[in-house]
Amino acid sequence: MAAQLHCADFIPPPGLANRHVQTLLPRLLPRRRLTWRAEILELPDGDFVELAWAMPDTVAEDAPLCLLFHGLEGGTRSPYTQELLATAAELGWRALVMHFRGCGTRPNRLPRAYHSGDTADAYWLIAQLAHRYPRAVKVAIGVSLGANMLIKLIAEQGGDGLDLSGAIAIAPPLDLSASADTLHQGFSRLYERHLLASLKAKVASRLEELPLSLTARELEALDSLRDYDDAVTAPLHGFEDVADYYRRASAGPLIGDLELPTLILHANDDPFMPPDLFDQLPAPGDAVRVEIARHGGHVGFVEWHDGLFGSWLARRVARQLGDWGRVTPQDAWQEPRRVSRSDS
């Protein structure tokens, strides 16, 4: 497995390498200013998702298109969404984010939500974009939960099942059970409590209409993401229990099956995941490039570049979009450097 990994060229600023500093720092830095155009995408089952298009939108029908899938409880307000889509737009790409059900400005219609392995809505959207923009190069980016979902979708659809030239998966929690355990330990519980508060607030407002055998008091007492997924996510979406959900929704076992060019970006010190994450997974296929940084936290990767704090993720994504915009997917991986685990 070690021979399949590559060193990411991310270097944290002096004194800012700590995993939690890197995770939290993007929220403290100046935000990229974006204007959004909203769109409601109707789904085959009668529900909907909200799309947000970065403006100004290009008018060229064949302009390349960058589609982002956000993380748990994320959306347009997430720092990474603003940074990555602003970067894509500046490169001349048509850029948008799909909000998972209930993550936009209004609750979704059906008595359900979204989860880490919920690929159907993304598949429907990509098909709609293929119909609208048949000549456009298209690249999908997934972040955290959205990255796990994207990898699972790519594995399900095979090499030619999606109108995508490539995919970028940032900090995917490829082993959901291990990630849930990691988030329930030490300082990482701060992130867990933040996510739980948002998730429980949404369910509390709809508890009477959801098919859950759960009282408001029981919902409030849920103390971990694992407990929440067992009491809410699993029964709401047809899983037997949390173990069944984590097993069936985790994309890690599928990375050896990916045929679409896929870049996976990961930090060894990600506080949402165990440090040996990739040691426990199968070797990725030839279409996959895994870049691992020693530092970076969870979707952090804040660097000092050209005299300013900035996003290494945005620079790395810009480079990849540039490569996929001018070469065939088979030639997309430039100058790979294979390293051992000790070097990463």
Coordinates of N, CA and C in Angstrom, one line a residue, residues 48-135:
F48 N -36.4 17.6 -3.5 CA -35.6 18.6 -4.3 C -34.3 18.8 -3.5
V49 N -33.3 19.3 -4.3 CA -32.1 19.9 -3.7 C -31.9 21.3 -4.2
E50 N -31.2 22.1 -3.4 CA -30.9 23.4 -3.8 C -29.5 23.5 -4.3
L51 N -29.4 24.1 -5.5 CA -28.1 24.4 -6.1 C -27.7 25.9 -5.9
A52 N -26.5 26.2 -5.8 CA -26.0 27.6 -5.8 C -24.9 27.7 -6.8
W53 N -25.1 28.6 -7.7 CA -24.1 28.8 -8.8 C -23.3 30.1 -8.5
A54 N -22.0 30.0 -8.6 CA -21.1 31.1 -8.3 C -21.3 32.1 -9.5
M55 N -21.5 33.4 -9.1 CA -21.6 34.4 -10.1 C -20.4 35.4 -10.1
P56 N -20.1 36.0 -11.2 CA -20.8 36.0 -12.5 C -20.6 34.7 -13.2
D57 N -21.7 34.2 -13.8 CA -21.7 32.9 -14.5 C -21.2 33.2 -15.9
T58 N -20.3 32.3 -16.4 CA -19.9 32.4 -17.8 C -21.1 32.1 -18.7
V59 N -21.1 32.7 -19.9 CA -22.1 32.5 -20.9 C -21.8 31.5 -21.9
A60 N -20.5 31.0 -21.9 CA -20.1 30.1 -23.0 C -20.7 28.7 -22.6
E61 N -21.4 28.1 -23.5 CA -22.0 26.8 -23.3 C -21.0 25.7 -23.1
D62 N -19.8 25.8 -23.7 CA -18.8 24.8 -23.6 C -17.7 25.1 -22.5
A63 N -18.0 26.1 -21.7 CA -17.1 26.4 -20.6 C -17.0 25.2 -19.6
P64 N -15.8 24.9 -19.1 CA -15.7 23.8 -18.2 C -16.6 24.0 -16.9
L65 N -17.0 22.9 -16.3 CA -17.9 23.0 -15.1 C -17.3 22.3 -13.9
C66 N -17.4 23.0 -12.8 CA -16.9 22.5 -11.5 C -18.0 22.3 -10.5
L67 N -18.3 21.1 -10.1 CA -19.4 20.8 -9.2 C -18.9 20.4 -7.9
L68 N -19.4 21.0 -6.8 CA -18.9 20.7 -5.4 C -20.0 20.1 -4.6
F69 N -19.6 19.0 -3.9 CA -20.5 18.4 -2.9 C -19.9 18.6 -1.5
H70 N -20.6 19.3 -0.6 CA -20.1 19.8 0.7 C -20.0 18.7 1.7
G71 N -19.5 19.0 2.9 CA -19.4 18.1 4.0 C -20.6 18.1 4.9
L72 N -20.6 17.4 6.0 CA -21.7 17.2 6.9 C -22.1 18.6 7.4
E73 N -23.4 19.0 7.1 CA -24.0 20.2 7.5 C -23.3 21.5 6.9
G74 N -22.7 21.3 5.7 CA -22.0 22.3 5.0 C -22.9 23.0 4.1
G75 N -22.3 23.9 3.2 CA -23.1 24.6 2.2 C -22.3 25.8 1.7
T76 N -23.0 26.8 1.2 CA -22.3 28.0 0.7 C -21.6 28.8 1.7
R77 N -22.0 28.7 3.0 CA -21.3 29.4 4.1 C -20.0 28.8 4.5
S78 N -19.7 27.6 4.1 CA -18.5 26.9 4.4 C -17.3 27.5 3.8
P79 N -16.2 27.8 4.5 CA -15.0 28.5 4.0 C -14.5 27.7 2.7
Y80 N -14.5 26.4 2.8 CA -13.9 25.7 1.6 C -14.8 25.8 0.4
T81 N -16.1 25.9 0.5 CA -17.0 26.1 -0.6 C -16.7 27.4 -1.3
Q82 N -16.6 28.5 -0.5 CA -16.3 29.8 -1.0 C -14.9 29.9 -1.7
E83 N -13.9 29.3 -1.0 CA -12.6 29.3 -1.6 C -12.4 28.5 -2.8
L84 N -12.9 27.3 -2.9 CA -12.7 26.4 -4.0 C -13.5 26.9 -5.2
L85 N -14.8 27.3 -5.0 CA -15.6 27.7 -6.1 C -15.2 29.1 -6.7
A86 N -14.7 30.0 -5.8 CA -14.1 31.2 -6.3 C -12.9 31.0 -7.1
T87 N -12.1 30.0 -6.7 CA -10.9 29.7 -7.5 C -11.3 29.1 -8.8
A88 N -12.3 28.2 -8.9 CA -12.7 27.7 -10.2 C -13.3 28.8 -11.1
A89 N -14.1 29.7 -10.5 CA -14.7 30.7 -11.3 C -13.7 31.6 -11.9
E90 N -12.6 31.9 -11.1 CA -11.6 32.8 -11.6 C -10.8 32.2 -12.8
L91 N -10.8 30.9 -12.8 CA -10.1 30.1 -13.9 C -11.0 30.0 -15.1
G92 N -12.2 30.6 -15.1 CA -13.2 30.5 -16.2 C -14.1 29.3 -16.2
W93 N -14.2 28.6 -15.0 CA -15.1 27.5 -14.9 C -16.4 27.9 -14.4
R94 N -17.5 27.3 -15.0 CA -18.8 27.5 -14.4 C -18.8 26.6 -13.1
A95 N -19.2 27.3 -11.9 CA -19.0 26.6 -10.6 C -20.3 26.6 -9.8
L96 N -20.5 25.5 -9.2 CA -21.8 25.4 -8.4 C -21.6 24.4 -7.3
V97 N -22.4 24.5 -6.3 CA -22.4 23.5 -5.2 C -23.9 23.0 -5.1
M98 N -24.0 21.7 -4.8 CA -25.2 21.0 -4.6 C -25.4 20.9 -3.1
H99 N -26.4 21.5 -2.5 CA -26.8 21.2 -1.1 C -27.5 19.9 -0.9
F100 N -27.0 19.1 0.0 CA -27.7 17.9 0.3 C -29.1 18.2 0.8
R101 N -30.0 17.3 0.8 CA -31.4 17.5 1.2 C -31.5 18.2 2.6
G102 N -32.1 19.3 2.7 CA -32.3 20.0 3.9 C -31.1 20.9 4.4
C103 N -30.1 21.0 3.5 CA -28.9 21.8 3.9 C -28.9 23.1 3.2
G104 N -30.0 23.4 2.5 CA -30.0 24.7 1.8 C -30.8 25.7 2.7
T105 N -31.7 26.5 2.1 CA -32.4 27.5 2.8 C -33.7 27.1 3.4
R106 N -34.1 25.8 3.1 CA -35.5 25.3 3.5 C -35.4 23.8 3.7
P107 N -36.3 23.3 4.6 CA -36.3 21.8 4.8 C -36.8 21.1 3.5
N108 N -36.3 19.9 3.3 CA -36.7 19.2 2.1 C -38.1 18.6 2.4
R109 N -38.8 18.1 1.3 CA -40.2 17.8 1.4 C -40.4 16.4 2.1
L110 N -39.6 15.4 1.7 CA -39.9 14.1 2.2 C -39.4 13.8 3.6
P111 N -39.9 12.8 4.3 CA -39.5 12.5 5.6 C -38.2 11.7 5.6
R112 N -37.1 12.4 5.2 CA -35.8 11.8 5.1 C -34.8 12.9 5.1
A113 N -33.5 12.6 5.1 CA -32.5 13.6 5.1 C -31.4 13.2 4.1
Y114 N -30.1 13.1 4.5 CA -29.0 12.7 3.6 C -28.0 11.9 4.4
H115 N -27.1 11.3 3.8 CA -26.1 10.5 4.5 C -24.9 10.3 3.6
S116 N -23.8 9.7 4.2 CA -22.5 9.6 3.6 C -22.5 8.7 2.4
G117 N -23.5 7.9 2.2 CA -23.5 7.0 1.1 C -24.6 7.2 0.1
D118 N -25.2 8.4 0.2 CA -26.4 8.7 -0.5 C -26.1 9.3 -1.9
T119 N -25.9 8.5 -2.9 CA -25.4 8.9 -4.2 C -26.4 9.2 -5.2
A120 N -27.7 8.9 -5.0 CA -28.7 9.1 -6.0 C -28.9 10.5 -6.5
D121 N -28.9 11.5 -5.6 CA -29.2 12.9 -5.9 C -28.0 13.4 -6.8
A122 N -26.8 13.1 -6.4 CA -25.6 13.5 -7.1 C -25.6 12.9 -8.5
Y123 N -26.0 11.6 -8.6 CA -26.1 11.0 -10.0 C -27.1 11.7 -10.8
W124 N -28.2 12.1 -10.3 CA -29.3 12.8 -11.0 C -28.8 14.1 -11.5
L125 N -28.1 14.8 -10.6 CA -27.7 16.2 -11.0 C -26.6 16.1 -12.1
I126 N -25.7 15.2 -12.0 CA -24.6 15.1 -13.0 C -25.3 14.7 -14.4
A127 N -26.3 13.9 -14.3 CA -27.0 13.6 -15.6 C -27.7 14.8 -16.2
Q128 N -28.3 15.7 -15.3 CA -28.9 16.9 -15.8 C -27.9 17.9 -16.4
L129 N -26.8 18.0 -15.7 CA -25.7 18.8 -16.2 C -25.2 18.3 -17.6
A130 N -25.1 17.0 -17.7 CA -24.6 16.4 -19.0 C -25.6 16.8 -20.1
H131 N -26.9 16.8 -19.8 CA -27.9 17.2 -20.8 C -27.8 18.7 -21.1
R132 N -27.6 19.6 -20.1 CA -27.5 21.0 -20.3 C -26.3 21.4 -21.0
Y133 N -25.2 20.8 -20.6 CA -23.8 21.3 -21.1 C -23.1 20.1 -21.7
P134 N -23.6 19.5 -22.8 CA -23.0 18.3 -23.3 C -21.5 18.4 -23.8
R135 N -21.1 19.6 -24.1 CA -19.7 19.8 -24.6 C -18.7 20.3 -23.6

